[in-house]
XYZ file of N, CA and C in Angstrom:
678
model
N 11.839 -13.500 11.653
C 12.751 -13.091 13.177
C 11.054 -13.010 13.970
N 11.134 -13.496 15.334
C 10.166 -13.220 16.575
C 10.026 -12.327 17.070
N 8.842 -12.629 18.001
C 9.290 -11.482 18.791
C 9.738 -10.617 19.964
N 10.871 -11.378 20.747
C 11.686 -11.433 20.930
C 12.764 -10.796 20.658
N 12.990 -10.980 18.804
C 14.442 -10.726 18.316
C 13.541 -9.092 17.969
N 12.739 -8.950 17.534
C 11.434 -7.759 17.105
C 11.743 -6.738 18.276
N 11.928 -7.487 19.234
C 11.662 -6.686 20.719
C 13.327 -5.402 21.437
N 14.243 -6.573 21.619
C 15.232 -6.083 20.989
C 15.572 -5.504 19.976
N 15.743 -5.151 18.764
C 15.284 -4.296 17.378
C 15.183 -2.914 17.644
N 13.248 -3.024 18.342
C 13.440 -2.122 19.074
C 13.759 -1.075 19.619
N 14.363 -2.308 20.886
C 15.468 -1.086 22.169
C 16.160 -0.634 21.646
N 16.998 -1.134 20.666
C 18.408 -0.932 19.902
C 17.763 0.487 19.450
N 16.694 0.033 18.191
C 16.327 2.081 17.652
C 15.841 3.189 19.120
N 14.976 2.675 20.204
C 15.182 2.824 21.087
C 16.608 4.448 21.237
N 16.854 3.021 21.914
C 18.001 3.849 22.929
C 19.132 4.491 22.178
N 19.492 3.915 21.030
C 20.924 4.675 20.156
C 20.462 6.165 19.136
N 19.149 5.555 19.084
C 18.598 6.513 17.508
C 19.134 7.071 16.831
N 20.002 6.078 16.062
C 20.656 6.480 14.702
C 22.315 6.479 14.568
N 22.596 6.483 15.829
C 23.916 5.671 16.233
C 23.974 4.442 16.300
N 25.769 4.069 16.228
C 25.735 2.042 17.025
C 26.383 2.696 18.285
N 27.295 3.811 19.037
C 27.669 3.597 20.121
C 27.569 5.456 20.588
N 27.073 4.979 21.968
C 26.442 6.439 22.733
C 27.704 6.347 24.110
N 27.569 7.414 24.641
C 27.939 7.318 26.230
C 26.899 8.064 26.649
N 26.206 7.880 27.679
C 24.720 7.949 28.026
C 25.020 7.851 29.658
N 23.747 8.119 30.350
C 22.561 7.722 31.553
C 22.240 6.755 32.172
N 22.005 6.596 32.265
C 20.148 6.176 32.297
C 19.573 6.504 32.698
N 18.868 7.811 33.631
C 18.366 9.051 33.427
C 17.691 9.391 32.125
N 19.443 9.988 31.933
C 18.981 10.556 30.361
C 17.465 9.405 29.235
N 18.403 8.089 29.663
C 17.606 7.131 29.471
C 16.126 7.085 29.321
N 15.907 7.020 29.991
C 14.630 6.684 31.348
C 14.108 8.089 30.175
N 14.543 9.109 30.438
C 14.027 10.370 30.377
C 13.564 10.573 27.941
N 14.398 9.714 27.703
C 13.710 10.158 26.622
C 13.267 8.782 26.061
N 13.593 7.362 26.684
C 12.058 6.780 25.883
C 11.275 6.344 26.370
N 11.384 6.694 28.041
C 9.590 6.842 28.483
C 9.252 5.951 29.303
N 10.890 5.622 30.641
C 10.863 4.012 31.227
C 11.432 4.618 32.272
N 11.044 3.607 33.307
C 11.746 4.371 34.743
C 13.236 3.548 34.765
N 13.930 4.289 35.565
C 15.657 4.146 35.358
C 15.886 2.867 36.092
N 14.887 1.645 36.177
C 14.914 1.115 37.504
C 14.546 -0.115 35.619
N 13.441 0.094 34.849
C 13.378 -0.755 33.480
C 14.808 -0.696 32.908
N 14.889 0.223 33.007
C 16.294 0.542 31.928
C 17.523 0.187 32.033
N 17.916 0.371 33.676
C 19.357 -1.169 33.828
C 18.337 -2.079 33.557
N 17.554 -2.851 33.626
C 17.450 -4.356 33.776
C 17.067 -4.212 31.567
N 16.387 -3.714 31.419
C 16.750 -3.425 29.239
C 18.545 -3.827 29.466
N 19.333 -2.979 29.427
C 20.382 -2.968 29.051
C 21.577 -4.243 29.588
N 20.995 -4.817 30.474
C 21.429 -5.589 31.118
C 21.084 -7.341 30.946
N 20.352 -6.878 29.718
C 19.215 -7.722 29.037
C 20.325 -7.780 27.725
N 20.604 -6.126 27.568
C 20.746 -6.488 26.305
C 21.845 -6.758 26.142
N 23.138 -6.982 27.521
C 23.976 -7.117 27.452
C 24.385 -8.576 27.791
N 23.176 -9.375 28.108
C 23.468 -10.360 28.305
C 23.078 -10.979 26.849
N 22.447 -11.049 26.154
C 22.623 -12.119 24.998
C 23.170 -11.673 23.949
N 24.283 -10.810 24.442
C 25.204 -10.565 22.611
C 25.526 -9.556 22.549
N 24.293 -8.491 22.783
C 23.350 -7.149 21.922
C 23.903 -5.782 21.456
N 24.811 -6.061 22.755
C 24.792 -5.022 23.111
C 26.380 -4.674 24.251
N 27.505 -3.831 23.361
C 28.510 -3.725 24.071
C 28.525 -2.436 25.171
N 28.737 -2.845 26.245
C 28.807 -2.302 27.557
C 29.787 -1.434 28.158
N 30.332 -1.307 29.001
C 30.788 -0.035 29.402
C 30.752 0.963 30.920
N 30.411 0.948 32.798
C 29.577 1.961 33.477
C 30.926 2.142 33.720
N 30.574 3.768 34.051
C 32.320 4.966 33.972
C 31.392 5.769 34.687
N 31.340 5.591 36.375
C 30.621 6.688 37.003
C 29.314 6.682 36.902
N 29.234 7.512 36.643
C 27.519 7.986 36.509
C 27.174 7.367 35.492
N 27.717 7.271 34.107
C 28.062 7.524 33.036
C 27.451 6.178 31.959
N 27.426 5.803 30.827
C 27.529 3.770 30.546
C 28.503 4.408 28.549
N 28.999 3.594 28.741
C 30.061 2.957 26.931
C 28.629 2.330 27.091
N 28.200 2.843 25.270
C 26.136 1.737 24.928
C 27.619 1.289 23.818
N 27.609 -0.644 22.762
C 28.321 -0.692 21.711
C 27.413 -1.422 20.831
N 26.460 -1.226 19.289
C 25.832 -2.470 19.380
C 26.888 -3.662 18.949
N 26.891 -4.189 19.267
C 27.600 -6.042 18.506
C 27.437 -6.375 17.070
N 27.153 -6.948 16.145
C 27.311 -7.330 15.356
C 26.421 -7.843 15.103
N 26.028 -8.435 16.738
C 25.295 -9.909 16.312
C 22.918 -8.209 16.434
N 23.242 -7.310 17.184
C 22.965 -6.732 17.737
C 22.514 -5.569 15.976
N 23.510 -5.441 15.522
C 23.541 -4.619 13.961
C 22.487 -5.437 12.918
N 22.635 -6.582 13.035
C 21.379 -7.652 12.893
C 20.285 -7.904 12.682
N 19.955 -8.006 14.310
C 18.925 -8.043 14.501
C 18.226 -5.981 13.412
N 19.198 -5.265 14.009
C 18.220 -3.884 13.325
C 18.273 -3.680 12.096
N 19.128 -4.759 11.292
C 19.424 -4.725 9.682
C 17.140 -5.366 9.628
N 17.160 -6.566 9.786
C 16.307 -7.069 9.705
C 14.785 -6.781 9.754
N 15.289 -5.778 11.361
C 14.167 -5.186 11.544
C 13.255 -3.945 10.567
N 14.537 -3.458 10.345
C 14.479 -1.749 8.975
C 14.152 -2.890 7.435
N 14.142 -3.603 7.529
C 14.421 -4.162 6.356
C 12.837 -4.790 5.875
N 11.997 -5.425 7.431
C 11.390 -6.108 7.444
C 10.056 -4.994 7.258
N 10.373 -3.135 7.772
C 9.009 -2.299 7.889
C 9.605 -1.525 7.266
N 10.441 -1.365 6.226
C 11.032 -0.553 4.438
C 9.784 -1.428 4.369
N 9.362 -3.353 3.206
C 9.258 -3.760 2.755
C 6.952 -3.324 3.515
N 6.715 -3.304 5.121
C 5.432 -3.035 4.445
C 5.428 -1.102 3.632
N 5.850 -0.239 4.637
C 5.983 1.487 3.905
C 5.582 1.127 2.569
N 6.909 0.207 1.672
C 7.051 0.459 0.479
C 5.714 -0.336 -0.446
N 5.115 -0.740 0.275
C 3.701 -1.755 -0.469
C 2.137 -0.794 0.009
N 2.867 -0.038 0.885
C 1.365 0.604 1.000
C 1.429 1.736 0.437
N 3.140 2.779 0.057
C 3.376 3.329 -1.103
C 2.617 3.374 -1.982
N 1.690 1.776 -2.836
C 2.323 1.587 -3.889
C 0.876 0.635 -3.956
N 0.246 1.067 -2.915
C -1.625 0.789 -2.702
C -2.276 1.599 -1.664
N -3.730 1.864 -2.654
C -3.973 3.115 -2.493
C -5.384 2.623 -1.578
N -5.924 3.052 -0.126
C -7.442 3.178 -0.090
C -9.129 3.713 -0.322
N -9.219 2.663 -1.513
C -10.605 3.780 -1.408
C -12.180 3.162 -0.896
N -13.421 4.105 -0.231
C -14.071 3.493 0.428
C -15.257 4.194 -0.041
N -16.086 2.857 -0.959
C -17.319 3.676 -1.634
C -18.140 3.024 -1.320
N -19.721 3.127 -1.869
C -20.646 1.536 -2.862
C -21.796 1.331 -4.104
N -21.834 0.657 -4.016
C -22.494 0.356 -5.127
C -23.729 1.192 -6.041
N -23.840 1.426 -6.974
C -24.841 2.731 -8.032
C -25.099 1.754 -8.974
N -26.503 2.103 -9.284
C -26.190 1.999 -11.231
C -25.464 2.362 -11.310
N -25.187 1.754 -12.641
C -24.691 2.782 -13.702
C -25.362 3.124 -14.702
N -24.998 3.891 -16.099
C -25.468 4.565 -17.370
C -25.534 3.255 -18.459
N -24.982 2.556 -18.540
C -24.933 1.126 -19.027
C -23.561 2.174 -21.033
N -22.987 2.843 -20.552
C -21.804 2.955 -21.489
C -20.810 2.430 -21.291
N -20.385 1.874 -19.760
C -19.020 1.446 -19.455
C -19.223 -0.470 -20.059
N -21.015 -1.089 -20.377
C -21.183 -2.191 -21.325
C -20.740 -1.867 -22.110
N -21.300 -0.732 -23.478
C -20.947 -0.260 -24.350
C -19.956 -0.274 -24.894
N -18.828 0.022 -24.736
C -16.785 0.028 -24.989
C -16.737 -1.398 -24.157
N -16.627 -2.136 -23.254
C -16.141 -3.130 -23.051
C -16.807 -3.416 -23.241
N -17.620 -4.339 -24.910
C -18.014 -5.451 -25.885
C -16.849 -4.967 -27.146
N -16.758 -2.848 -26.997
C -15.944 -3.184 -28.086
C -14.715 -4.220 -28.627
N -14.204 -4.762 -28.924
C -12.929 -6.027 -29.096
C -11.747 -4.955 -29.039
N -11.775 -3.260 -29.133
C -10.067 -2.970 -29.276
C -10.131 -2.987 -28.056
N -11.123 -2.339 -27.420
C -10.938 -2.556 -25.691
C -10.559 -3.440 -24.690
N -11.307 -4.507 -25.549
C -11.904 -5.368 -24.541
C -9.683 -7.108 -24.859
N -9.224 -6.261 -26.325
C -7.887 -7.428 -26.305
C -7.129 -5.878 -24.822
N -7.465 -5.046 -25.097
C -6.292 -3.763 -24.259
C -6.426 -4.160 -23.150
N -7.926 -4.685 -23.041
C -7.642 -4.566 -21.269
C -7.159 -6.447 -20.409
N -8.133 -7.396 -21.446
C -6.533 -8.345 -21.578
C -5.245 -8.183 -21.381
N -5.129 -7.339 -22.596
C -3.420 -7.257 -23.134
C -2.737 -6.746 -21.530
N -3.111 -5.276 -20.316
C -2.814 -4.970 -19.623
C -2.988 -5.467 -18.492
N -3.843 -5.532 -18.265
C -4.045 -6.662 -16.787
C -4.567 -8.764 -17.235
N -4.748 -8.930 -17.755
C -4.606 -10.128 -17.759
C -6.356 -11.332 -18.090
N -6.432 -10.803 -18.188
C -8.564 -10.906 -18.763
C -9.326 -10.638 -19.069
N -9.969 -11.107 -20.300
C -10.764 -11.130 -20.757
C -11.938 -10.211 -19.900
N -12.291 -9.231 -19.616
C -14.139 -7.838 -18.953
C -14.959 -9.332 -19.093
N -15.590 -8.788 -18.178
C -17.123 -9.405 -18.425
C -17.965 -7.960 -19.210
N -18.500 -8.388 -20.364
C -19.662 -7.340 -21.075
C -19.911 -6.257 -20.062
N -19.072 -5.639 -19.333
C -19.988 -4.463 -18.871
C -19.372 -3.986 -17.558
N -19.730 -2.525 -16.179
C -18.979 -2.419 -15.256
C -19.810 -2.616 -14.425
N -18.672 -2.819 -13.116
C -19.425 -2.275 -11.638
C -18.776 -1.024 -11.031
N -20.178 0.103 -10.782
C -19.651 1.241 -11.274
C -20.833 1.251 -9.574
N -18.899 2.251 -8.536
C -18.566 2.837 -7.539
C -18.676 3.933 -6.958
N -19.307 4.906 -6.729
C -19.738 5.754 -5.346
C -19.107 5.774 -4.644
N -17.549 7.195 -4.544
C -16.694 6.787 -2.717
C -17.449 7.704 -2.353
N -17.016 7.152 -1.399
C -17.768 8.320 -0.026
C -16.871 9.636 1.036
N -16.674 10.200 1.578
C -15.815 10.409 2.434
C -14.894 11.144 2.035
N -13.362 10.648 2.420
C -12.605 11.163 2.297
C -12.197 10.708 0.649
N -12.586 9.437 0.418
C -11.960 8.457 -1.010
C -12.469 9.101 -1.966
N -13.675 10.672 -2.052
C -13.981 11.532 -3.766
C -12.055 11.474 -3.321
N -11.410 12.786 -2.651
C -10.481 13.252 -2.428
C -9.129 12.826 -3.441
N -9.335 10.999 -2.464
C -7.518 10.213 -3.318
C -7.761 9.825 -4.283
N -8.632 9.848 -4.425
C -9.062 9.617 -6.276
C -8.379 10.168 -6.762
N -8.427 11.698 -6.034
C -7.140 11.800 -6.745
C -5.511 11.930 -7.200
N -4.752 10.673 -6.489
C -4.175 10.190 -6.593
C -3.718 9.697 -8.055
N -4.838 8.609 -8.439
C -4.556 7.631 -9.388
C -4.390 8.673 -11.186
N -3.455 8.682 -10.536
C -2.680 9.811 -12.049
C -2.308 8.802 -13.178
N -2.746 9.370 -14.231
C -3.323 8.264 -15.500
C -1.110 7.840 -15.042
N -0.457 8.441 -15.408
C 0.819 7.973 -15.247
C 1.130 7.063 -14.763
N 0.846 6.687 -14.230
C 0.702 5.527 -13.405
C 0.684 4.305 -13.040
N -0.369 4.172 -13.738
C -1.948 3.680 -14.376
C -0.979 2.990 -15.829
N -1.609 1.991 -15.829
C -1.369 1.072 -17.553
C -2.841 1.870 -17.961
N -2.506 2.779 -19.610
C -3.026 3.382 -20.588
C -3.876 1.912 -21.644
N -4.236 2.987 -21.873
C -5.471 2.100 -23.643
C -5.175 3.416 -23.984
N -4.698 3.445 -25.099
C -4.677 4.706 -26.015
C -6.142 4.407 -26.763
N -6.801 5.927 -27.204
C -7.989 5.992 -28.108
C -7.427 5.476 -30.098
N -8.600 5.442 -30.068
C -8.516 4.799 -31.656
C -8.757 5.639 -32.759
N -9.132 5.867 -33.940
C -10.345 6.147 -34.663
C -10.488 4.120 -35.705
N -11.938 4.754 -36.288
C -12.059 3.793 -37.342
C -12.403 5.165 -38.330
N -13.836 4.163 -39.335
C -14.854 5.511 -40.012
C -14.880 5.585 -39.642
N -16.194 5.514 -38.836
C -17.102 6.084 -38.373
C -16.650 7.401 -37.458
N -15.611 7.503 -36.296
C -15.697 8.068 -35.468
C -14.413 8.024 -34.239
N -13.603 8.612 -33.730
C -12.268 8.706 -32.660
C -13.081 7.428 -30.911
N -12.448 6.453 -30.758
C -12.966 6.119 -29.640
C -11.305 6.320 -28.021
N -11.445 7.637 -27.216
C -11.600 8.128 -26.459
C -10.882 6.832 -25.718
N -9.360 7.529 -25.417
C -8.458 6.575 -24.411
C -9.507 5.954 -22.921
N -8.027 5.399 -21.805
C -8.438 5.002 -20.608
C -7.131 3.934 -20.396
N -7.074 4.702 -18.700
C -6.299 4.160 -17.847
C -6.668 3.185 -17.174
N -5.999 1.749 -16.995
C -6.387 1.011 -16.048
C -5.521 1.282 -14.183
N -6.673 0.873 -13.576
C -5.328 0.785 -12.060
C -5.795 -0.970 -10.889
N -5.218 -1.620 -11.464
C -5.486 -3.348 -10.578
C -5.505 -2.687 -9.657
N -6.437 -3.723 -9.395
C -7.816 -3.455 -7.855
C -8.464 -4.376 -7.466
N -8.008 -4.468 -6.005
C -8.883 -5.763 -4.687
C -9.920 -5.226 -4.866
N -11.191 -5.837 -4.697
C -13.045 -5.965 -5.038
C -13.458 -6.167 -2.659
N -12.912 -5.915 -2.197
C -13.529 -6.530 -0.555
C -13.032 -8.161 -1.224
N -12.033 -8.000 -1.084
C -10.698 -9.179 -1.226
C -11.142 -9.757 -3.178
N -11.148 -9.934 -3.454
C -11.308 -10.061 -5.307
C -10.342 -9.189 -5.692
N -9.910 -9.736 -6.174
C -8.787 -10.045 -6.154
C -7.816 -9.107 -8.281
N -9.239 -10.086 -8.896
C -8.745 -9.722 -10.197
C -9.812 -8.708 -11.226
N -9.460 -8.325 -10.753
C -10.408 -6.591 -11.363
C -9.416 -5.214 -11.744
N -10.078 -4.678 -12.180
C -8.527 -3.392 -12.282
C -10.157 -2.161 -12.353
N -9.571 -1.117 -11.916
C -10.444 0.071 -12.171
C -10.096 0.882 -13.588
N -10.742 1.576 -14.662
C -11.010 1.818 -15.266
C -11.628 2.771 -15.299
N -10.242 3.581 -16.471
C -10.772 5.810 -16.370
C -10.848 6.532 -17.613
N -12.254 6.158 -17.891
C -11.961 7.270 -19.952
C -11.668 8.928 -19.125
N -10.943 8.958 -20.272
C -10.553 10.037 -20.651
C -11.802 10.706 -20.478
N -12.740 10.365 -21.351
C -13.550 11.433 -21.763
C -15.019 10.495 -21.136
N -16.190 11.474 -19.821
C -16.707 10.562 -19.559
C -17.721 11.811 -18.822
N -19.479 11.005 -18.954
C -20.547 11.288 -18.987
C -20.466 11.340 -16.734
N -19.901 10.163 -16.562
C -19.836 10.370 -15.160
C -18.873 11.137 -14.162
N -19.940 11.992 -12.786
C -19.095 12.442 -11.771
C -17.304 11.807 -11.586
N -16.591 13.743 -11.137
C -15.579 12.360 -10.730
C -15.850 11.590 -8.806
N -16.770 11.919 -8.217
C -16.126 10.214 -7.096
C -17.458 9.495 -8.094
N -17.712 9.184 -8.829
C -18.185 7.378 -8.906
C -16.879 7.172 -10.474
N -16.631 5.948 -10.498
C -15.643 5.091 -10.611
C -16.092 3.486 -11.022
N -15.257 2.972 -12.630
C -16.073 2.331 -12.855
C -15.203 1.086 -12.715
N -15.497 -0.036 -12.300
C -14.393 -1.072 -12.305
C -14.730 -2.687 -13.142
N -13.911 -3.159 -13.955
C -14.261 -4.143 -14.941
C -13.148 -5.149 -14.053
N -13.311 -6.921 -15.074
C -13.463 -8.224 -14.481
C -13.839 -8.276 -15.279
N -12.739 -10.675 -15.288
C -14.091 -11.367 -16.058
C -15.184 -11.593 -14.384
N -15.044 -11.126 -14.399
C -16.468 -12.788 -13.758
C -18.075 -10.836 -13.325
N -18.937 -11.303 -12.888
C -20.300 -10.337 -13.104
C -19.808 -9.899 -11.563
N -19.224 -8.978 -11.405
C -19.318 -8.564 -10.189
C -19.771 -8.420 -8.792
N -21.743 -8.049 -9.487
C -22.678 -8.154 -8.143
C -23.112 -10.022 -8.308
N -22.598 -10.422 -8.797
C -23.370 -11.806 -8.522
C -22.133 -13.150 -7.537
N -20.722 -12.015 -8.325
C -19.900 -13.473 -7.392
C -19.871 -12.756 -5.958
N -19.864 -11.214 -5.473
C -19.844 -10.829 -4.327
C -20.615 -10.264 -3.772
N -22.011 -11.254 -4.476
C -23.525 -10.587 -3.578
C -23.338 -9.350 -3.452
N -23.263 -8.324 -4.375
C -24.065 -6.597 -3.913
C -24.686 -6.221 -4.669
N -25.013 -5.233 -4.910
C -26.188 -4.915 -4.316
C -25.925 -3.474 -4.526
N -27.060 -1.968 -5.849
C -26.613 -1.004 -4.956
C -26.690 -0.859 -3.729
N -25.946 0.225 -3.321
C -25.380 0.651 -1.950
C -25.166 -0.403 -0.770
N -24.707 -1.320 -1.814
C -22.915 -2.819 -1.341
C -22.037 -1.852 -0.491
N -21.792 -1.442 0.385
C -19.944 -0.586 0.690
C -18.858 -1.960 -0.047
N -18.281 -0.950 -0.194
C -17.080 -2.046 -0.901
C -15.327 -1.514 -0.742
N -14.792 -2.093 -0.364
C -13.207 -0.976 0.442
C -12.385 -1.809 -0.580
N -11.584 -1.214 -1.907
C -11.291 -1.366 -3.362
C -9.873 -1.084 -2.735
N -8.784 -2.162 -3.013
C -7.197 -1.717 -3.235
C -6.653 -1.543 -4.141
N -5.886 0.130 -4.397
C -5.397 0.187 -5.235
C -4.091 0.664 -6.144
N -3.712 -0.465 -6.643
C -2.064 -0.504 -7.411
C -1.676 0.740 -7.435
N -1.165 1.644 -7.603
C -1.064 2.428 -8.077
C 0.770 2.520 -9.128
N 1.143 1.310 -8.257
C 2.498 1.324 -9.201
C 2.486 0.608 -10.540
N 2.991 0.917 -12.363
C 2.194 0.261 -13.470
C 3.434 -1.124 -13.021
N 2.424 -2.519 -13.858
C 3.299 -3.263 -14.374
C 4.845 -2.677 -14.631
N 6.100 -2.936 -14.007
C 7.067 -3.479 -14.765
C 7.963 -2.160 -14.643
N 6.774 -1.118 -13.494
C 7.780 -0.324 -12.980
C 9.326 -0.126 -12.420
């Protein structure tokens, strides 16, 4: 779809407002869309000349109907818009800065059970440690949308010594770096504004990060296979 097709599609949406055929006046369309009557007249002539609408002038009013060509333009435009909306619904943008960790992540990620589960769920063997990000601003509130039901679950397990809790994974891009995942343990010593990230690489080195570095996280909130 090129610019002209997109422009025609948007004009049809504005003019017809969800209908295929209407009776109206150029004055009414001018007030509705916010353009001058001269502009409305020019647009209608252009749409008619392109075979995008049928047009019959009746006295001071007009009968307008979208042609099959016009309908295809609207359908294509809607499909593209729907794709954008769908993608955005499945992505949560969080912002924060790098902080020093407590060392807990390194201990747990080194355990074969967790390392294996991470590889099975997100497709990489994690570096033995986590990148810690302190969320800021509205991102602290948006963290609540990281619902375990939308994530990839690692169930807890018990060995001869103790019980190890479960966790939830969310695939994430870190400053554009794609092979990473937020890991949210069921039990943690961190405050709610701290999140941990696993990746196959040492992200501080890979991305040139240090304490205080700003990061943008694009979180995929829709589980694989849903």
